[in-house]
Structure formats: structure tokens, C-alpha cells
């Protein structure tokens, strides 16, 4: 039944966009629903690349430092021990204020009374953590830290019901925010609608990889312990830094999800003038990408002479390539 739904959807898709099947290069979907996995297999059978959503994969890795409903992240108590209750307490406290109009009014009133801290002008509410919203946990925890003094005042005076929050919790939350911030920046960049995003996936993956590796060197235990778990999950999705970036096929993991950056995204990167030198990837992959692009150009031009695609490409001097991506 699922396959019939997918086939019907695919035929409808072709009718809507009114192009030949050979003109569809790739389709991006999420990687959770079984119907999308079946649809992806159908696309691959028709010679169309099936690319899983990069933002979604980033979100699944960021889930490792907190536990959302339906998350496949490791159990927080097993992974983070005493740090796990901090995240749970924070989210329950935010849910309490979000569900209580009276508690929220007290929060706004307290900010106004603390003019020496908040200025008394721009009063703010807590931001609930929404399961299906990217980086919502970051926004939720960041706002909590911003309203720390008001929240502690209300808690100490019995205005938070049965929900507890401790002074030291905010130190741990602040460290978690440091871990989540690179994910928010990368996801936000990839959600742009007025510029090409597929060619920036390579940079986004590298940016997060560097951020996680940097967290492993920090002195605080929270960053280091959580970064270890997140880095392990990240590498299961994107491979290690020394992995060959572009190969002849697509490596698949659970649910047919690709491992590493999908070849079609690396081709898009090469076609973007900003990244045409293909920084950050191995030389072997660069040569293969250039050869594949040349072959595609000859194919799309309608020429029957494809022998040129098999000719060795001239080496490119990458000595002046930048080693870092500006934020």
C-alpha cells in the first residue's frame, strides 16, 4: 500500500512541475517516515538522487544533549548522569509558566520591578520547547538564562508551584547553550529561501564538526561529556573528518539514510563560484567531482562524444585556499 501511495505521489509530482523525468536531478525529504524511505527507493530506481534533509540530521544530533518525546537519542541518565535532571527541570519549569497565565503575569511583573537588571521596558515571556521546531531548545534555554534573576526570585518566593530550579542549574544550561548554538546557526543558514543552500552543506557540516571538536577540549565536564556523545552521533551521519568525501556510490545506513554529504550536494558545491575549488575535502574526491560534472555537461549538451569526460583533469593549485569558514 505504501508503494502504491509513493508511486501515485511521484506521478502527481511529475504532473505538477511539468518536466521530463530525466530533468529531475534530486529530491530532498526527511528521513523519519517509512513512506519517505519507500519513496526514496522509488526515486533511486528511476535514476533520481534521494537526499535526506541536512537540517533534520543536524537536529537529530542536537537531540543528544536533551531528550525530546520520540527522540532516538541515548537515554540522558545513562549518558549524562547528574546533568540530565537539569534539562528536565528547566523544560518542566518553562511548561509550567507557558500553561499558567497567572505565573506568566508574575514573571512579567517581576521583570518590571527589577528595573536595575531588565530596564523595565521590554518584558519577555519564556519560550516553550516545540518538538517539531528546529533550534527551539536553544531558544528555550537561552531565554531562561536571560530571565535567571526573575525566575530565581519567583522560585525562592514560592511562585513556581512544585517545580524546582537551582542557581547551579543555570551554569549547566549556559554550557548546553554553547553546544547548541553552532547547530542553530547552521540550520538557520540552510533554511534560507532567497539564496542557494545546497552548495553550503559542506561548509555547515565542517562548521559543526569543528565546534564539537572544540568543545571536547574545554575544561568544563558538561561540554566535554555531551560533546563526546554528540560527536559520535554526528560522525555516524556525516563520517569522520578523514573520510573520502566523494565516491562512486552513496553509502546508506539505517532507514536508507545516506552517510556523509550526498554526492549531488558536492556537485552543487563545485558549481557554486564561492566554493569551486572545493576546500576542506580530499584531493581524490576533487578529481572525481570534476570528472562527473564534465560528464554531466556533455550529457546535457546532447553531445554523443563523451570521451572527453574520461580524460584526466588538469591539477588545480589549491595552495591559496582558505582553511576556515567565516561565520
PDB file of C-alpha atoms in Angstrom:
ATOM      1  CA  UNK A   1       0.000   0.000   0.000  1.00  0.00           C
ATOM      2  CA  UNK A   2       2.847   2.349   0.855  1.00  0.00           C
ATOM      3  CA  UNK A   3       4.486   1.716  -2.507  1.00  0.00           C
ATOM      4  CA  UNK A   4       1.207   2.471  -4.302  1.00  0.00           C
ATOM      5  CA  UNK A   5       0.944   5.782  -2.406  1.00  0.00           C
ATOM      6  CA  UNK A   6       4.509   6.663  -3.322  1.00  0.00           C
ATOM      7  CA  UNK A   7       4.009   5.843  -6.992  1.00  0.00           C
ATOM      8  CA  UNK A   8       0.843   7.957  -7.099  1.00  0.00           C
ATOM      9  CA  UNK A   9       2.661  10.806  -5.365  1.00  0.00           C
ATOM     10  CA  UNK A  10       5.565  10.556  -7.765  1.00  0.00           C
ATOM     11  CA  UNK A  11       3.303  10.656 -10.823  1.00  0.00           C
ATOM     12  CA  UNK A  12       1.468  13.659  -9.345  1.00  0.00           C
ATOM     13  CA  UNK A  13       4.793  15.364  -8.696  1.00  0.00           C
ATOM     14  CA  UNK A  14       5.808  14.994 -12.310  1.00  0.00           C
ATOM     15  CA  UNK A  15       2.490  16.405 -13.479  1.00  0.00           C
ATOM     16  CA  UNK A  16       2.751  19.407 -11.168  1.00  0.00           C
ATOM     17  CA  UNK A  17       6.236  20.517 -12.160  1.00  0.00           C
ATOM     18  CA  UNK A  18       5.656  19.576 -15.823  1.00  0.00           C
ATOM     19  CA  UNK A  19       9.152  18.417 -16.635  1.00  0.00           C
ATOM     20  CA  UNK A  20      10.579  15.242 -18.044  1.00  0.00           C
ATOM     21  CA  UNK A  21      11.728  12.625 -15.587  1.00  0.00           C
ATOM     22  CA  UNK A  22      15.293  12.929 -16.883  1.00  0.00           C
ATOM     23  CA  UNK A  23      15.312  16.619 -15.886  1.00  0.00           C
ATOM     24  CA  UNK A  24      14.775  15.860 -12.191  1.00  0.00           C
ATOM     25  CA  UNK A  25      18.223  15.551 -10.656  1.00  0.00           C
ATOM     26  CA  UNK A  26      17.396  15.141  -6.950  1.00  0.00           C
ATOM     27  CA  UNK A  27      14.586  15.279  -4.377  1.00  0.00           C
ATOM     28  CA  UNK A  28      15.045  16.078  -0.672  1.00  0.00           C
ATOM     29  CA  UNK A  29      12.887  14.587   2.098  1.00  0.00           C
ATOM     30  CA  UNK A  30      13.049  13.979   5.847  1.00  0.00           C
ATOM     31  CA  UNK A  31      14.383  10.619   6.999  1.00  0.00           C
ATOM     32  CA  UNK A  32      11.897   9.524   9.630  1.00  0.00           C
ATOM     33  CA  UNK A  33       8.675   8.441   7.958  1.00  0.00           C
ATOM     34  CA  UNK A  34       8.700   4.978   6.383  1.00  0.00           C
ATOM     35  CA  UNK A  35       6.704   6.391   3.472  1.00  0.00           C
ATOM     36  CA  UNK A  36       9.627   8.711   2.700  1.00  0.00           C
ATOM     37  CA  UNK A  37      12.072   5.802   2.769  1.00  0.00           C
ATOM     38  CA  UNK A  38       9.911   3.870   0.310  1.00  0.00           C
ATOM     39  CA  UNK A  39       9.522   6.982  -1.826  1.00  0.00           C
ATOM     40  CA  UNK A  40      13.291   7.462  -1.777  1.00  0.00           C
ATOM     41  CA  UNK A  41      13.872   3.943  -3.059  1.00  0.00           C
ATOM     42  CA  UNK A  42      11.411   4.610  -5.859  1.00  0.00           C
ATOM     43  CA  UNK A  43      13.311   7.777  -6.801  1.00  0.00           C
ATOM     44  CA  UNK A  44      16.628   5.934  -6.849  1.00  0.00           C
ATOM     45  CA  UNK A  45      15.130   3.250  -9.095  1.00  0.00           C
ATOM     46  CA  UNK A  46      14.210   5.979 -11.551  1.00  0.00           C
ATOM     47  CA  UNK A  47      17.738   7.416 -11.502  1.00  0.00           C
ATOM     48  CA  UNK A  48      16.847  10.406  -9.312  1.00  0.00           C
ATOM     49  CA  UNK A  49      19.033  11.150  -6.289  1.00  0.00           C
ATOM     50  CA  UNK A  50      17.232  10.945  -2.959  1.00  0.00           C
ATOM     51  CA  UNK A  51      18.790  13.380  -0.467  1.00  0.00           C
ATOM     52  CA  UNK A  52      17.793  13.435   3.183  1.00  0.00           C
ATOM     53  CA  UNK A  53      17.264  16.819   4.826  1.00  0.00           C
ATOM     54  CA  UNK A  54      20.524  18.182   6.254  1.00  0.00           C
ATOM     55  CA  UNK A  55      18.740  20.340   8.848  1.00  0.00           C
ATOM     56  CA  UNK A  56      16.840  17.311  10.090  1.00  0.00           C
ATOM     57  CA  UNK A  57      20.043  15.312  10.520  1.00  0.00           C
ATOM     58  CA  UNK A  58      21.604  18.214  12.429  1.00  0.00           C
ATOM     59  CA  UNK A  59      18.530  18.265  14.666  1.00  0.00           C
ATOM     60  CA  UNK A  60      18.804  14.542  15.400  1.00  0.00           C
ATOM     61  CA  UNK A  61      22.381  15.063  16.565  1.00  0.00           C
ATOM     62  CA  UNK A  62      21.479  18.069  18.708  1.00  0.00           C
ATOM     63  CA  UNK A  63      18.787  15.911  20.341  1.00  0.00           C
ATOM     64  CA  UNK A  64      21.614  14.012  22.012  1.00  0.00           C
ATOM     65  CA  UNK A  65      22.073  16.681  24.681  1.00  0.00           C
ATOM     66  CA  UNK A  66      18.430  16.553  25.783  1.00  0.00           C
ATOM     67  CA  UNK A  67      15.600  14.083  25.446  1.00  0.00           C
ATOM     68  CA  UNK A  68      12.597  15.009  23.362  1.00  0.00           C
ATOM     69  CA  UNK A  69       9.481  12.893  23.011  1.00  0.00           C
ATOM     70  CA  UNK A  70      10.059  10.387  20.236  1.00  0.00           C
ATOM     71  CA  UNK A  71      13.795  11.123  20.125  1.00  0.00           C
ATOM     72  CA  UNK A  72      16.200   8.310  19.225  1.00  0.00           C
ATOM     73  CA  UNK A  73      18.947   9.974  21.289  1.00  0.00           C
ATOM     74  CA  UNK A  74      20.613   7.912  24.053  1.00  0.00           C
ATOM     75  CA  UNK A  75      18.973   7.872  27.467  1.00  0.00           C
ATOM     76  CA  UNK A  76      20.090  11.065  29.205  1.00  0.00           C
ATOM     77  CA  UNK A  77      20.543   9.463  32.616  1.00  0.00           C
ATOM     78  CA  UNK A  78      22.830   6.782  31.215  1.00  0.00           C
ATOM     79  CA  UNK A  79      24.849   9.270  29.165  1.00  0.00           C
ATOM     80  CA  UNK A  80      24.985  12.417  31.301  1.00  0.00           C
ATOM     81  CA  UNK A  81      24.288  11.159  34.820  1.00  0.00           C
ATOM     82  CA  UNK A  82      23.656  14.032  37.250  1.00  0.00           C
ATOM     83  CA  UNK A  83      23.379  16.602  34.441  1.00  0.00           C
ATOM     84  CA  UNK A  84      20.243  15.033  32.944  1.00  0.00           C
ATOM     85  CA  UNK A  85      17.794  16.289  35.628  1.00  0.00           C
ATOM     86  CA  UNK A  86      18.904  19.874  34.979  1.00  0.00           C
ATOM     87  CA  UNK A  87      17.488  19.839  31.440  1.00  0.00           C
ATOM     88  CA  UNK A  88      14.344  18.094  32.620  1.00  0.00           C
ATOM     89  CA  UNK A  89      13.771  20.617  35.415  1.00  0.00           C
ATOM     90  CA  UNK A  90      14.290  23.523  33.042  1.00  0.00           C
ATOM     91  CA  UNK A  91      11.809  22.299  30.470  1.00  0.00           C
ATOM     92  CA  UNK A  92       9.166  21.437  33.084  1.00  0.00           C
ATOM     93  CA  UNK A  93       9.500  24.911  34.600  1.00  0.00           C
ATOM     94  CA  UNK A  94       9.034  26.525  31.174  1.00  0.00           C
ATOM     95  CA  UNK A  95       5.979  24.332  30.525  1.00  0.00           C
ATOM     96  CA  UNK A  96       4.553  25.444  33.887  1.00  0.00           C
ATOM     97  CA  UNK A  97       4.834  29.145  33.018  1.00  0.00           C
ATOM     98  CA  UNK A  98       3.555  28.539  29.484  1.00  0.00           C
ATOM     99  CA  UNK A  99       0.413  26.830  30.838  1.00  0.00           C
ATOM    100  CA  UNK A 100      -0.239  29.320  33.648  1.00  0.00           C
ATOM    101  CA  UNK A 101      -1.428  32.821  32.807  1.00  0.00           C
ATOM    102  CA  UNK A 102      -1.042  33.874  36.430  1.00  0.00           C
ATOM    103  CA  UNK A 103       2.555  32.632  36.645  1.00  0.00           C
ATOM    104  CA  UNK A 104       3.429  34.460  33.455  1.00  0.00           C
ATOM    105  CA  UNK A 105       1.923  37.671  34.820  1.00  0.00           C
ATOM    106  CA  UNK A 106       4.089  37.300  37.929  1.00  0.00           C
ATOM    107  CA  UNK A 107       7.144  36.816  35.695  1.00  0.00           C
ATOM    108  CA  UNK A 108       6.426  39.988  33.721  1.00  0.00           C
ATOM    109  CA  UNK A 109       5.703  41.956  36.908  1.00  0.00           C
ATOM    110  CA  UNK A 110       8.973  40.767  38.473  1.00  0.00           C
ATOM    111  CA  UNK A 111      10.965  41.917  35.440  1.00  0.00           C
ATOM    112  CA  UNK A 112       9.338  45.316  35.689  1.00  0.00           C
ATOM    113  CA  UNK A 113      10.213  45.544  39.377  1.00  0.00           C
ATOM    114  CA  UNK A 114      13.832  44.588  38.623  1.00  0.00           C
ATOM    115  CA  UNK A 115      14.493  47.645  36.501  1.00  0.00           C
ATOM    116  CA  UNK A 116      18.127  47.649  37.551  1.00  0.00           C
ATOM    117  CA  UNK A 117      18.503  44.357  35.654  1.00  0.00           C
ATOM    118  CA  UNK A 118      15.875  44.366  32.911  1.00  0.00           C
ATOM    119  CA  UNK A 119      15.293  48.072  32.367  1.00  0.00           C
ATOM    120  CA  UNK A 120      11.547  47.709  32.839  1.00  0.00           C
ATOM    121  CA  UNK A 121      10.762  48.372  29.183  1.00  0.00           C
ATOM    122  CA  UNK A 122      10.936  45.197  27.116  1.00  0.00           C
ATOM    123  CA  UNK A 123       9.255  42.491  29.192  1.00  0.00           C
ATOM    124  CA  UNK A 124       9.724  38.937  27.976  1.00  0.00           C
ATOM    125  CA  UNK A 125       7.998  35.595  28.386  1.00  0.00           C
ATOM    126  CA  UNK A 126       9.627  32.193  28.483  1.00  0.00           C
ATOM    127  CA  UNK A 127       9.819  30.348  25.156  1.00  0.00           C
ATOM    128  CA  UNK A 128       8.407  26.790  25.136  1.00  0.00           C
ATOM    129  CA  UNK A 129      10.361  23.975  23.529  1.00  0.00           C
ATOM    130  CA  UNK A 130       8.435  22.792  20.474  1.00  0.00           C
ATOM    131  CA  UNK A 131       9.216  19.251  19.314  1.00  0.00           C
ATOM    132  CA  UNK A 132       8.936  19.900  15.571  1.00  0.00           C
ATOM    133  CA  UNK A 133      10.715  23.244  15.571  1.00  0.00           C
ATOM    134  CA  UNK A 134      14.433  23.373  14.836  1.00  0.00           C
ATOM    135  CA  UNK A 135      16.634  25.003  17.496  1.00  0.00           C
ATOM    136  CA  UNK A 136      13.632  25.606  19.782  1.00  0.00           C
ATOM    137  CA  UNK A 137      15.501  24.059  22.721  1.00  0.00           C
ATOM    138  CA  UNK A 138      18.305  26.568  22.192  1.00  0.00           C
ATOM    139  CA  UNK A 139      15.794  29.447  22.225  1.00  0.00           C
ATOM    140  CA  UNK A 140      14.049  27.985  25.270  1.00  0.00           C
ATOM    141  CA  UNK A 141      17.242  27.643  27.341  1.00  0.00           C
ATOM    142  CA  UNK A 142      18.710  30.951  26.172  1.00  0.00           C
ATOM    143  CA  UNK A 143      15.607  32.830  27.330  1.00  0.00           C
ATOM    144  CA  UNK A 144      15.736  31.006  30.666  1.00  0.00           C
ATOM    145  CA  UNK A 145      19.288  32.224  31.276  1.00  0.00           C
ATOM    146  CA  UNK A 146      18.242  35.728  30.234  1.00  0.00           C
ATOM    147  CA  UNK A 147      15.468  35.693  32.856  1.00  0.00           C
ATOM    148  CA  UNK A 148      17.520  33.903  35.506  1.00  0.00           C
ATOM    149  CA  UNK A 149      17.195  36.578  38.214  1.00  0.00           C
ATOM    150  CA  UNK A 150      13.434  36.904  37.829  1.00  0.00           C
ATOM    151  CA  UNK A 151      12.953  33.117  37.809  1.00  0.00           C
ATOM    152  CA  UNK A 152      15.099  32.602  40.915  1.00  0.00           C
ATOM    153  CA  UNK A 153      13.202  35.385  42.709  1.00  0.00           C
ATOM    154  CA  UNK A 154       9.856  33.750  41.895  1.00  0.00           C
ATOM    155  CA  UNK A 155      11.128  30.302  42.859  1.00  0.00           C
ATOM    156  CA  UNK A 156      12.535  31.477  46.183  1.00  0.00           C
ATOM    157  CA  UNK A 157       9.198  33.122  46.985  1.00  0.00           C
ATOM    158  CA  UNK A 158       7.077  30.101  46.123  1.00  0.00           C
ATOM    159  CA  UNK A 159       5.651  31.227  42.772  1.00  0.00           C
ATOM    160  CA  UNK A 160       6.802  28.209  40.712  1.00  0.00           C
ATOM    161  CA  UNK A 161       4.487  25.618  42.250  1.00  0.00           C
ATOM    162  CA  UNK A 162       6.138  22.227  42.730  1.00  0.00           C
ATOM    163  CA  UNK A 163       8.749  22.946  40.087  1.00  0.00           C
ATOM    164  CA  UNK A 164      12.308  23.468  41.244  1.00  0.00           C
ATOM    165  CA  UNK A 165      15.269  25.281  39.710  1.00  0.00           C
ATOM    166  CA  UNK A 166      18.645  25.859  41.330  1.00  0.00           C
ATOM    167  CA  UNK A 167      21.312  28.526  40.918  1.00  0.00           C
ATOM    168  CA  UNK A 168      23.863  25.992  39.664  1.00  0.00           C
ATOM    169  CA  UNK A 169      21.394  24.742  37.040  1.00  0.00           C
ATOM    170  CA  UNK A 170      21.916  27.927  35.075  1.00  0.00           C
ATOM    171  CA  UNK A 171      25.660  27.286  34.818  1.00  0.00           C
ATOM    172  CA  UNK A 172      24.977  23.895  33.222  1.00  0.00           C
ATOM    173  CA  UNK A 173      22.277  25.333  30.965  1.00  0.00           C
ATOM    174  CA  UNK A 174      24.700  28.026  29.797  1.00  0.00           C
ATOM    175  CA  UNK A 175      27.178  25.336  28.778  1.00  0.00           C
ATOM    176  CA  UNK A 176      24.495  23.418  26.896  1.00  0.00           C
ATOM    177  CA  UNK A 177      23.653  26.616  25.002  1.00  0.00           C
ATOM    178  CA  UNK A 178      27.274  26.810  23.853  1.00  0.00           C
ATOM    179  CA  UNK A 179      26.916  23.310  22.362  1.00  0.00           C
ATOM    180  CA  UNK A 180      23.600  24.048  20.652  1.00  0.00           C
ATOM    181  CA  UNK A 181      24.493  27.446  19.182  1.00  0.00           C
ATOM    182  CA  UNK A 182      26.514  26.126  16.177  1.00  0.00           C
ATOM    183  CA  UNK A 183      23.586  23.867  15.258  1.00  0.00           C
ATOM    184  CA  UNK A 184      21.176  26.804  15.306  1.00  0.00           C
ATOM    185  CA  UNK A 185      23.477  28.925  13.126  1.00  0.00           C
ATOM    186  CA  UNK A 186      23.988  26.126  10.597  1.00  0.00           C
ATOM    187  CA  UNK A 187      20.304  25.194  10.454  1.00  0.00           C
ATOM    188  CA  UNK A 188      19.226  28.811  10.096  1.00  0.00           C
ATOM    189  CA  UNK A 189      21.654  29.332   7.232  1.00  0.00           C
ATOM    190  CA  UNK A 190      20.340  26.245   5.422  1.00  0.00           C
ATOM    191  CA  UNK A 191      16.727  27.438   5.756  1.00  0.00           C
ATOM    192  CA  UNK A 192      17.290  30.483   3.558  1.00  0.00           C
ATOM    193  CA  UNK A 193      14.771  30.992   0.785  1.00  0.00           C
ATOM    194  CA  UNK A 194      16.412  33.766  -1.246  1.00  0.00           C
ATOM    195  CA  UNK A 195      19.760  32.110  -1.917  1.00  0.00           C
ATOM    196  CA  UNK A 196      21.144  28.711  -2.863  1.00  0.00           C
ATOM    197  CA  UNK A 197      21.641  26.466   0.167  1.00  0.00           C
ATOM    198  CA  UNK A 198      22.596  23.063  -1.258  1.00  0.00           C
ATOM    199  CA  UNK A 199      26.122  24.256  -2.022  1.00  0.00           C
ATOM    200  CA  UNK A 200      26.673  25.347   1.597  1.00  0.00           C
ATOM    201  CA  UNK A 201      26.032  21.956   3.207  1.00  0.00           C
ATOM    202  CA  UNK A 202      29.745  21.125   3.037  1.00  0.00           C
ATOM    203  CA  UNK A 203      30.604  24.274   4.999  1.00  0.00           C
ATOM    204  CA  UNK A 204      27.788  23.727   7.512  1.00  0.00           C
ATOM    205  CA  UNK A 205      28.957  20.171   8.226  1.00  0.00           C
ATOM    206  CA  UNK A 206      32.540  21.341   8.721  1.00  0.00           C
ATOM    207  CA  UNK A 207      31.443  24.239  10.943  1.00  0.00           C
ATOM    208  CA  UNK A 208      29.588  21.917  13.329  1.00  0.00           C
ATOM    209  CA  UNK A 209      32.377  19.338  13.269  1.00  0.00           C
ATOM    210  CA  UNK A 210      34.927  21.977  14.341  1.00  0.00           C
ATOM    211  CA  UNK A 211      32.573  23.280  17.058  1.00  0.00           C
ATOM    212  CA  UNK A 212      32.157  19.792  18.543  1.00  0.00           C
ATOM    213  CA  UNK A 213      35.883  19.107  18.438  1.00  0.00           C
ATOM    214  CA  UNK A 214      36.491  22.424  20.172  1.00  0.00           C
ATOM    215  CA  UNK A 215      34.007  21.503  22.917  1.00  0.00           C
ATOM    216  CA  UNK A 216      35.977  18.319  23.578  1.00  0.00           C
ATOM    217  CA  UNK A 217      38.948  20.433  24.639  1.00  0.00           C
ATOM    218  CA  UNK A 218      37.031  22.585  27.132  1.00  0.00           C
ATOM    219  CA  UNK A 219      37.652  22.291  30.858  1.00  0.00           C
ATOM    220  CA  UNK A 220      34.018  22.010  31.944  1.00  0.00           C
ATOM    221  CA  UNK A 221      32.632  18.479  32.221  1.00  0.00           C
ATOM    222  CA  UNK A 222      29.206  19.283  30.747  1.00  0.00           C
ATOM    223  CA  UNK A 223      30.547  20.463  27.412  1.00  0.00           C
ATOM    224  CA  UNK A 224      33.049  17.649  27.136  1.00  0.00           C
ATOM    225  CA  UNK A 225      30.724  14.781  28.090  1.00  0.00           C
ATOM    226  CA  UNK A 226      27.848  15.952  25.924  1.00  0.00           C
ATOM    227  CA  UNK A 227      30.161  16.807  23.020  1.00  0.00           C
ATOM    228  CA  UNK A 228      31.527  13.240  23.041  1.00  0.00           C
ATOM    229  CA  UNK A 229      28.038  11.782  22.621  1.00  0.00           C
ATOM    230  CA  UNK A 230      27.040  14.353  20.001  1.00  0.00           C
ATOM    231  CA  UNK A 231      30.265  13.891  18.032  1.00  0.00           C
ATOM    232  CA  UNK A 232      29.731  10.126  17.921  1.00  0.00           C
ATOM    233  CA  UNK A 233      26.221  10.594  16.544  1.00  0.00           C
ATOM    234  CA  UNK A 234      27.421  13.300  14.141  1.00  0.00           C
ATOM    235  CA  UNK A 235      30.124  11.042  12.684  1.00  0.00           C
ATOM    236  CA  UNK A 236      27.625   8.198  12.252  1.00  0.00           C
ATOM    237  CA  UNK A 237      25.697  10.546   9.954  1.00  0.00           C
ATOM    238  CA  UNK A 238      28.467  12.520   8.236  1.00  0.00           C
ATOM    239  CA  UNK A 239      31.545  10.333   8.560  1.00  0.00           C
ATOM    240  CA  UNK A 240      34.867  11.256  10.138  1.00  0.00           C
ATOM    241  CA  UNK A 241      36.974  14.194   9.019  1.00  0.00           C
ATOM    242  CA  UNK A 242      39.390  11.926   7.126  1.00  0.00           C
ATOM    243  CA  UNK A 243      36.632  10.052   5.263  1.00  0.00           C
ATOM    244  CA  UNK A 244      36.737  10.186   1.442  1.00  0.00           C
ATOM    245  CA  UNK A 245      34.074  12.771   0.658  1.00  0.00           C
ATOM    246  CA  UNK A 246      33.030  11.729  -2.868  1.00  0.00           C
ATOM    247  CA  UNK A 247      32.888   8.123  -4.033  1.00  0.00           C
ATOM    248  CA  UNK A 248      31.281   6.213  -6.872  1.00  0.00           C
ATOM    249  CA  UNK A 249      28.129   5.479  -4.878  1.00  0.00           C
ATOM    250  CA  UNK A 250      26.081   6.505  -1.862  1.00  0.00           C
ATOM    251  CA  UNK A 251      26.750   4.813   1.454  1.00  0.00           C
ATOM    252  CA  UNK A 252      23.479   4.047   3.228  1.00  0.00           C
ATOM    253  CA  UNK A 253      22.722   3.466   6.913  1.00  0.00           C
ATOM    254  CA  UNK A 254      19.531   2.723   8.825  1.00  0.00           C
ATOM    255  CA  UNK A 255      16.373   3.720   7.015  1.00  0.00           C
ATOM    256  CA  UNK A 256      18.319   4.101   3.729  1.00  0.00           C
ATOM    257  CA  UNK A 257      19.767   7.417   5.020  1.00  0.00           C
ATOM    258  CA  UNK A 258      22.979   8.396   3.276  1.00  0.00           C
ATOM    259  CA  UNK A 259      26.173   8.596   5.310  1.00  0.00           C
ATOM    260  CA  UNK A 260      28.289  11.629   4.558  1.00  0.00           C
ATOM    261  CA  UNK A 261      27.450  14.522   2.261  1.00  0.00           C
ATOM    262  CA  UNK A 262      25.366  13.286  -0.659  1.00  0.00           C
ATOM    263  CA  UNK A 263      27.320  13.367  -3.974  1.00  0.00           C
ATOM    264  CA  UNK A 264      24.720  15.612  -5.594  1.00  0.00           C
ATOM    265  CA  UNK A 265      25.346  18.260  -2.886  1.00  0.00           C
ATOM    266  CA  UNK A 266      29.104  18.130  -3.512  1.00  0.00           C
ATOM    267  CA  UNK A 267      28.443  18.639  -7.220  1.00  0.00           C
ATOM    268  CA  UNK A 268      26.305  21.659  -6.327  1.00  0.00           C
ATOM    269  CA  UNK A 269      29.186  22.944  -4.209  1.00  0.00           C
ATOM    270  CA  UNK A 270      31.590  22.700  -7.134  1.00  0.00           C
ATOM    271  CA  UNK A 271      29.155  24.621  -9.350  1.00  0.00           C
ATOM    272  CA  UNK A 272      28.945  27.456  -6.802  1.00  0.00           C
ATOM    273  CA  UNK A 273      31.637  30.052  -7.689  1.00  0.00           C
ATOM    274  CA  UNK A 274      32.318  30.628  -3.988  1.00  0.00           C
ATOM    275  CA  UNK A 275      33.372  27.028  -3.445  1.00  0.00           C
ATOM    276  CA  UNK A 276      34.547  25.891  -6.892  1.00  0.00           C
ATOM    277  CA  UNK A 277      37.997  25.000  -5.523  1.00  0.00           C
ATOM    278  CA  UNK A 278      36.271  22.523  -3.201  1.00  0.00           C
ATOM    279  CA  UNK A 279      38.083  23.419   0.021  1.00  0.00           C
ATOM    280  CA  UNK A 280      38.015  21.072   3.005  1.00  0.00           C
ATOM    281  CA  UNK A 281      37.757  17.806   1.009  1.00  0.00           C
ATOM    282  CA  UNK A 282      40.378  15.316  -0.142  1.00  0.00           C
ATOM    283  CA  UNK A 283      42.192  15.575  -3.496  1.00  0.00           C
ATOM    284  CA  UNK A 284      40.852  12.256  -4.755  1.00  0.00           C
ATOM    285  CA  UNK A 285      37.287  13.467  -4.329  1.00  0.00           C
ATOM    286  CA  UNK A 286      38.048  16.756  -6.097  1.00  0.00           C
ATOM    287  CA  UNK A 287      39.279  14.946  -9.205  1.00  0.00           C
ATOM    288  CA  UNK A 288      36.207  12.681  -9.250  1.00  0.00           C
ATOM    289  CA  UNK A 289      33.766  15.559  -8.825  1.00  0.00           C
ATOM    290  CA  UNK A 290      35.302  17.494 -11.725  1.00  0.00           C
ATOM    291  CA  UNK A 291      35.120  14.416 -13.938  1.00  0.00           C
ATOM    292  CA  UNK A 292      31.467  13.770 -13.059  1.00  0.00           C
ATOM    293  CA  UNK A 293      30.496  17.397 -13.692  1.00  0.00           C
ATOM    294  CA  UNK A 294      32.229  17.322 -17.075  1.00  0.00           C
ATOM    295  CA  UNK A 295      30.349  14.158 -17.983  1.00  0.00           C
ATOM    296  CA  UNK A 296      27.047  15.739 -16.931  1.00  0.00           C
ATOM    297  CA  UNK A 297      27.762  18.826 -19.036  1.00  0.00           C
ATOM    298  CA  UNK A 298      28.433  16.701 -22.111  1.00  0.00           C
ATOM    299  CA  UNK A 299      25.310  14.636 -21.470  1.00  0.00           C
ATOM    300  CA  UNK A 300      23.076  17.675 -21.012  1.00  0.00           C
ATOM    301  CA  UNK A 301      24.502  19.359 -24.105  1.00  0.00           C
ATOM    302  CA  UNK A 302      23.245  16.457 -26.203  1.00  0.00           C
ATOM    303  CA  UNK A 303      26.706  15.599 -27.490  1.00  0.00           C
ATOM    304  CA  UNK A 304      27.401  11.929 -28.152  1.00  0.00           C
ATOM    305  CA  UNK A 305      31.131  12.400 -27.687  1.00  0.00           C
ATOM    306  CA  UNK A 306      31.663  11.554 -24.032  1.00  0.00           C
ATOM    307  CA  UNK A 307      35.262  10.521 -24.397  1.00  0.00           C
ATOM    308  CA  UNK A 308      36.379  13.872 -23.038  1.00  0.00           C
ATOM    309  CA  UNK A 309      34.733  13.059 -19.740  1.00  0.00           C
ATOM    310  CA  UNK A 310      37.207  10.247 -19.229  1.00  0.00           C
ATOM    311  CA  UNK A 311      40.249  12.410 -19.857  1.00  0.00           C
ATOM    312  CA  UNK A 312      42.342  13.347 -16.799  1.00  0.00           C
ATOM    313  CA  UNK A 313      41.600  16.808 -15.464  1.00  0.00           C
ATOM    314  CA  UNK A 314      44.350  19.352 -15.048  1.00  0.00           C
ATOM    315  CA  UNK A 315      45.545  19.760 -11.476  1.00  0.00           C
ATOM    316  CA  UNK A 316      44.307  22.810  -9.657  1.00  0.00           C
ATOM    317  CA  UNK A 317      46.565  24.821  -7.396  1.00  0.00           C
ATOM    318  CA  UNK A 318      44.807  24.860  -4.041  1.00  0.00           C
ATOM    319  CA  UNK A 319      47.699  26.377  -2.169  1.00  0.00           C
ATOM    320  CA  UNK A 320      45.839  29.643  -1.583  1.00  0.00           C
ATOM    321  CA  UNK A 321      42.624  28.047  -0.322  1.00  0.00           C
ATOM    322  CA  UNK A 322      41.209  29.329   2.942  1.00  0.00           C
ATOM    323  CA  UNK A 323      41.322  26.912   5.859  1.00  0.00           C
ATOM    324  CA  UNK A 324      38.473  28.476   7.786  1.00  0.00           C
ATOM    325  CA  UNK A 325      34.903  29.435   7.053  1.00  0.00           C
ATOM    326  CA  UNK A 326      33.905  32.885   8.199  1.00  0.00           C
ATOM    327  CA  UNK A 327      30.820  32.857  10.345  1.00  0.00           C
TER     328      UNK A 327
END
